[in-house]
Amino acid sequence: MELIRGLCNLKPQHLGCVLTIGKFDGVHLGHQAVLSKLIAKAKALGVPSTVMVFEPQPKEWFDAATSPARLSTLAEKTQLLQEQGSDA
């Protein structure tokens, strides 16, 4: 799985994908269902499946004082997304 840190690191080869956007903290069963559909659609179209996450998470950025504890670190989240079969 390719990890692209920041929009400034998008390159021409990254054009054309099926993309989902979210926190994906913990990669629970609902996330797994979304990822399954993402990957199936990407395969049908012959393009990479891509997941966009936020670091820090939006609630941490806008209201850190009331932000809930994370279920997974960015490294753990990346590993979980890779295990689900995401390309980037």
Short mmCIF file of N, CA and C in Angstrom, two decimals:
data_model
loop_
_atom_site.label_atom_id
_atom_site.label_comp_id
_atom_site.label_asym_id
_atom_site.label_seq_id
_atom_site.Cartn_x
_atom_site.Cartn_y
_atom_site.Cartn_z
N MET A 1 0.84 -1.18 0.00
CA MET A 1 0.00 0.00 0.00
C MET A 1 0.89 1.24 0.00
N GLU A 2 0.54 2.18 -0.85
CA GLU A 2 1.29 3.44 -0.92
C GLU A 2 0.70 4.43 0.08
N LEU A 3 1.54 5.06 0.87
CA LEU A 3 1.12 6.09 1.80
C LEU A 3 1.54 7.44 1.23
N ILE A 4 0.57 8.32 1.00
CA ILE A 4 0.82 9.65 0.45
C ILE A 4 0.51 10.64 1.56
N ARG A 5 1.51 11.31 2.08
CA ARG A 5 1.33 12.25 3.20
C ARG A 5 1.16 13.66 2.66
N GLY A 6 -0.07 14.15 2.59
CA GLY A 6 -0.35 15.52 2.19
C GLY A 6 -0.70 15.65 0.72
N LEU A 7 -1.64 16.56 0.45
CA LEU A 7 -2.07 16.79 -0.93
C LEU A 7 -0.92 17.28 -1.81
N CYS A 8 0.05 17.94 -1.19
CA CYS A 8 1.19 18.45 -1.96
C CYS A 8 2.03 17.31 -2.54
N ASN A 9 1.85 16.10 -2.05
CA ASN A 9 2.61 14.96 -2.53
C ASN A 9 1.87 14.14 -3.59
N LEU A 10 0.70 14.61 -4.01
CA LEU A 10 0.00 13.93 -5.11
C LEU A 10 0.74 14.21 -6.41
N LYS A 11 0.93 13.18 -7.20
CA LYS A 11 1.67 13.26 -8.46
C LYS A 11 0.75 12.85 -9.61
N PRO A 12 1.13 13.13 -10.86
CA PRO A 12 0.29 12.75 -11.99
C PRO A 12 -0.11 11.27 -12.00
N GLN A 13 0.76 10.39 -11.50
CA GLN A 13 0.43 8.96 -11.50
C GLN A 13 -0.69 8.63 -10.51
N HIS A 14 -1.04 9.57 -9.64
CA HIS A 14 -2.12 9.35 -8.68
C HIS A 14 -3.49 9.71 -9.24
N LEU A 15 -3.54 10.27 -10.44
CA LEU A 15 -4.82 10.61 -11.05
C LEU A 15 -5.58 9.33 -11.40
N GLY A 16 -6.87 9.35 -11.18
CA GLY A 16 -7.70 8.21 -11.52
C GLY A 16 -7.70 7.15 -10.43
N CYS A 17 -8.70 7.19 -9.59
CA CYS A 17 -8.82 6.21 -8.52
C CYS A 17 -10.26 6.21 -8.04
N VAL A 18 -10.60 5.26 -7.20
CA VAL A 18 -11.85 5.31 -6.46
C VAL A 18 -11.45 5.69 -5.04
N LEU A 19 -12.06 6.75 -4.52
CA LEU A 19 -11.64 7.35 -3.26
C LEU A 19 -12.77 7.35 -2.24
N THR A 20 -12.43 7.02 -1.01
CA THR A 20 -13.33 7.23 0.12
C THR A 20 -12.60 8.09 1.13
N ILE A 21 -13.37 8.90 1.86
CA ILE A 21 -12.79 9.84 2.82
C ILE A 21 -13.42 9.61 4.19
N GLY A 22 -12.59 9.56 5.23
CA GLY A 22 -13.13 9.42 6.57
C GLY A 22 -12.04 9.31 7.61
N LYS A 23 -12.46 9.16 8.88
CA LYS A 23 -11.49 8.98 9.97
C LYS A 23 -10.94 7.56 9.98
N PHE A 24 -11.80 6.59 9.75
CA PHE A 24 -11.43 5.17 9.75
C PHE A 24 -10.66 4.78 11.00
N ASP A 25 -11.03 5.35 12.13
CA ASP A 25 -10.37 5.02 13.38
C ASP A 25 -10.87 3.66 13.87
N GLY A 26 -9.97 2.72 13.96
CA GLY A 26 -10.33 1.39 14.41
C GLY A 26 -10.71 0.43 13.30
N VAL A 27 -11.12 0.94 12.14
CA VAL A 27 -11.53 0.13 11.00
C VAL A 27 -12.51 -0.97 11.45
N HIS A 28 -13.65 -0.52 11.98
CA HIS A 28 -14.69 -1.44 12.47
C HIS A 28 -15.48 -2.07 11.32
N LEU A 29 -16.49 -2.86 11.63
CA LEU A 29 -17.24 -3.59 10.61
C LEU A 29 -17.89 -2.67 9.58
N GLY A 30 -18.38 -1.52 10.01
CA GLY A 30 -18.95 -0.56 9.05
C GLY A 30 -17.90 -0.05 8.09
N HIS A 31 -16.71 0.26 8.61
CA HIS A 31 -15.60 0.69 7.75
C HIS A 31 -15.24 -0.43 6.78
N GLN A 32 -15.20 -1.66 7.28
CA GLN A 32 -14.84 -2.79 6.43
C GLN A 32 -15.82 -2.96 5.28
N ALA A 33 -17.11 -2.70 5.52
CA ALA A 33 -18.12 -2.78 4.46
C ALA A 33 -17.87 -1.71 3.40
N VAL A 34 -17.56 -0.48 3.85
CA VAL A 34 -17.25 0.62 2.92
C VAL A 34 -16.01 0.27 2.10
N LEU A 35 -14.98 -0.23 2.77
CA LEU A 35 -13.74 -0.58 2.08
C LEU A 35 -13.94 -1.71 1.08
N SER A 36 -14.77 -2.66 1.42
CA SER A 36 -15.06 -3.76 0.50
C SER A 36 -15.70 -3.25 -0.79
N LYS A 37 -16.65 -2.34 -0.65
CA LYS A 37 -17.30 -1.76 -1.84
C LYS A 37 -16.32 -0.90 -2.62
N LEU A 38 -15.48 -0.14 -1.92
CA LEU A 38 -14.47 0.69 -2.56
C LEU A 38 -13.54 -0.16 -3.42
N ILE A 39 -13.04 -1.23 -2.83
CA ILE A 39 -12.08 -2.09 -3.52
C ILE A 39 -12.73 -2.79 -4.71
N ALA A 40 -13.96 -3.25 -4.54
CA ALA A 40 -14.67 -3.91 -5.64
C ALA A 40 -14.88 -2.94 -6.81
N LYS A 41 -15.30 -1.72 -6.51
CA LYS A 41 -15.52 -0.73 -7.57
C LYS A 41 -14.20 -0.38 -8.26
N ALA A 42 -13.14 -0.20 -7.49
CA ALA A 42 -11.83 0.12 -8.08
C ALA A 42 -11.36 -1.00 -9.00
N LYS A 43 -11.54 -2.25 -8.57
CA LYS A 43 -11.14 -3.39 -9.41
C LYS A 43 -11.97 -3.43 -10.68
N ALA A 44 -13.27 -3.16 -10.57
CA ALA A 44 -14.15 -3.17 -11.75
C ALA A 44 -13.73 -2.10 -12.75
N LEU A 45 -13.25 -0.98 -12.26
CA LEU A 45 -12.82 0.12 -13.13
C LEU A 45 -11.36 0.04 -13.53
N GLY A 46 -10.62 -0.84 -12.89
CA GLY A 46 -9.20 -0.99 -13.19
C GLY A 46 -8.34 0.16 -12.70
N VAL A 47 -8.74 0.73 -11.56
CA VAL A 47 -7.99 1.85 -10.98
C VAL A 47 -7.69 1.53 -9.51
N PRO A 48 -6.76 2.26 -8.88
CA PRO A 48 -6.44 2.00 -7.48
C PRO A 48 -7.59 2.37 -6.54
N SER A 49 -7.67 1.64 -5.44
CA SER A 49 -8.59 2.00 -4.35
C SER A 49 -7.80 2.87 -3.38
N THR A 50 -8.36 4.02 -3.03
CA THR A 50 -7.64 5.00 -2.23
C THR A 50 -8.50 5.45 -1.05
N VAL A 51 -7.87 5.53 0.12
CA VAL A 51 -8.54 5.98 1.34
C VAL A 51 -7.87 7.26 1.80
N MET A 52 -8.67 8.31 2.01
CA MET A 52 -8.14 9.57 2.54
C MET A 52 -8.54 9.67 4.01
N VAL A 53 -7.55 9.83 4.87
CA VAL A 53 -7.78 10.03 6.29
C VAL A 53 -7.15 11.35 6.69
N PHE A 54 -7.47 11.81 7.87
CA PHE A 54 -6.98 13.10 8.34
C PHE A 54 -6.04 12.91 9.52
N GLU A 55 -4.94 13.65 9.50
CA GLU A 55 -3.98 13.60 10.59
C GLU A 55 -3.51 15.01 10.90
N PRO A 56 -3.90 15.59 12.03
CA PRO A 56 -4.71 14.98 13.08
C PRO A 56 -6.17 14.84 12.63
N GLN A 57 -6.95 14.10 13.39
CA GLN A 57 -8.36 13.94 13.08
C GLN A 57 -9.07 15.28 13.25
N PRO A 58 -10.15 15.53 12.48
CA PRO A 58 -10.80 16.85 12.52
C PRO A 58 -11.18 17.32 13.93
N LYS A 59 -11.74 16.46 14.75
CA LYS A 59 -12.14 16.87 16.10
C LYS A 59 -10.91 17.28 16.92
N GLU A 60 -9.79 16.59 16.73
CA GLU A 60 -8.55 16.95 17.42
C GLU A 60 -8.07 18.33 16.98
N TRP A 61 -8.24 18.63 15.72
CA TRP A 61 -7.78 19.90 15.17
C TRP A 61 -8.64 21.07 15.64
N PHE A 62 -9.97 20.89 15.57
CA PHE A 62 -10.88 21.99 15.87
C PHE A 62 -11.26 22.12 17.34
N ASP A 63 -11.23 21.01 18.08
CA ASP A 63 -11.66 21.06 19.48
C ASP A 63 -10.95 19.96 20.27
N ALA A 64 -9.66 20.12 20.43
CA ALA A 64 -8.84 19.09 21.07
C ALA A 64 -9.30 18.77 22.49
N ALA A 65 -9.82 19.75 23.19
CA ALA A 65 -10.22 19.54 24.58
C ALA A 65 -11.34 18.52 24.74
N THR A 66 -12.21 18.42 23.75
CA THR A 66 -13.33 17.47 23.84
C THR A 66 -13.19 16.31 22.87
N SER A 67 -12.05 16.19 22.26
CA SER A 67 -11.82 15.11 21.30
C SER A 67 -11.74 13.76 22.02
N PRO A 68 -12.46 12.75 21.50
CA PRO A 68 -12.38 11.43 22.14
C PRO A 68 -11.02 10.78 21.91
N ALA A 69 -10.71 9.82 22.76
CA ALA A 69 -9.45 9.08 22.60
C ALA A 69 -9.46 8.32 21.28
N ARG A 70 -8.31 8.19 20.70
CA ARG A 70 -8.19 7.43 19.45
C ARG A 70 -8.29 5.93 19.72
N LEU A 71 -8.81 5.23 18.73
CA LEU A 71 -8.81 3.76 18.80
C LEU A 71 -7.54 3.20 18.21
N SER A 72 -6.90 3.96 17.30
CA SER A 72 -5.66 3.49 16.68
C SER A 72 -4.79 4.67 16.29
N THR A 73 -3.49 4.45 16.31
CA THR A 73 -2.54 5.47 15.85
C THR A 73 -2.57 5.50 14.32
N LEU A 74 -1.93 6.49 13.74
CA LEU A 74 -1.87 6.55 12.28
C LEU A 74 -1.18 5.32 11.71
N ALA A 75 -0.10 4.87 12.35
CA ALA A 75 0.61 3.67 11.87
C ALA A 75 -0.29 2.44 11.95
N GLU A 76 -1.03 2.30 13.04
CA GLU A 76 -1.95 1.15 13.16
C GLU A 76 -3.07 1.24 12.14
N LYS A 77 -3.60 2.44 11.94
CA LYS A 77 -4.67 2.64 10.96
C LYS A 77 -4.18 2.29 9.56
N THR A 78 -2.97 2.72 9.23
CA THR A 78 -2.40 2.40 7.92
C THR A 78 -2.29 0.89 7.74
N GLN A 79 -1.84 0.19 8.76
CA GLN A 79 -1.72 -1.26 8.71
C GLN A 79 -3.10 -1.92 8.53
N LEU A 80 -4.09 -1.45 9.27
CA LEU A 80 -5.44 -2.00 9.17
C LEU A 80 -6.01 -1.78 7.77
N LEU A 81 -5.80 -0.60 7.20
CA LEU A 81 -6.29 -0.31 5.85
C LEU A 81 -5.59 -1.18 4.82
N GLN A 82 -4.30 -1.39 5.01
CA GLN A 82 -3.56 -2.26 4.11
C GLN A 82 -4.08 -3.69 4.18
N GLU A 83 -4.36 -4.16 5.38
CA GLU A 83 -4.88 -5.51 5.57
C GLU A 83 -6.23 -5.68 4.88
N GLN A 84 -7.00 -4.62 4.76
CA GLN A 84 -8.30 -4.68 4.09
C GLN A 84 -8.14 -4.71 2.56
N GLY A 85 -6.95 -4.34 2.06
CA GLY A 85 -6.68 -4.43 0.63
C GLY A 85 -6.64 -3.12 -0.12
N SER A 86 -6.64 -2.01 0.60
CA SER A 86 -6.58 -0.69 -0.05
C SER A 86 -5.21 -0.52 -0.74
N ASP A 87 -5.22 0.15 -1.89
CA ASP A 87 -3.98 0.38 -2.63
C ASP A 87 -3.19 1.58 -2.12
N ALA A 88 -3.91 2.61 -1.71
CA ALA A 88 -3.23 3.85 -1.26
C ALA A 88 -4.04 4.49 -0.16
#
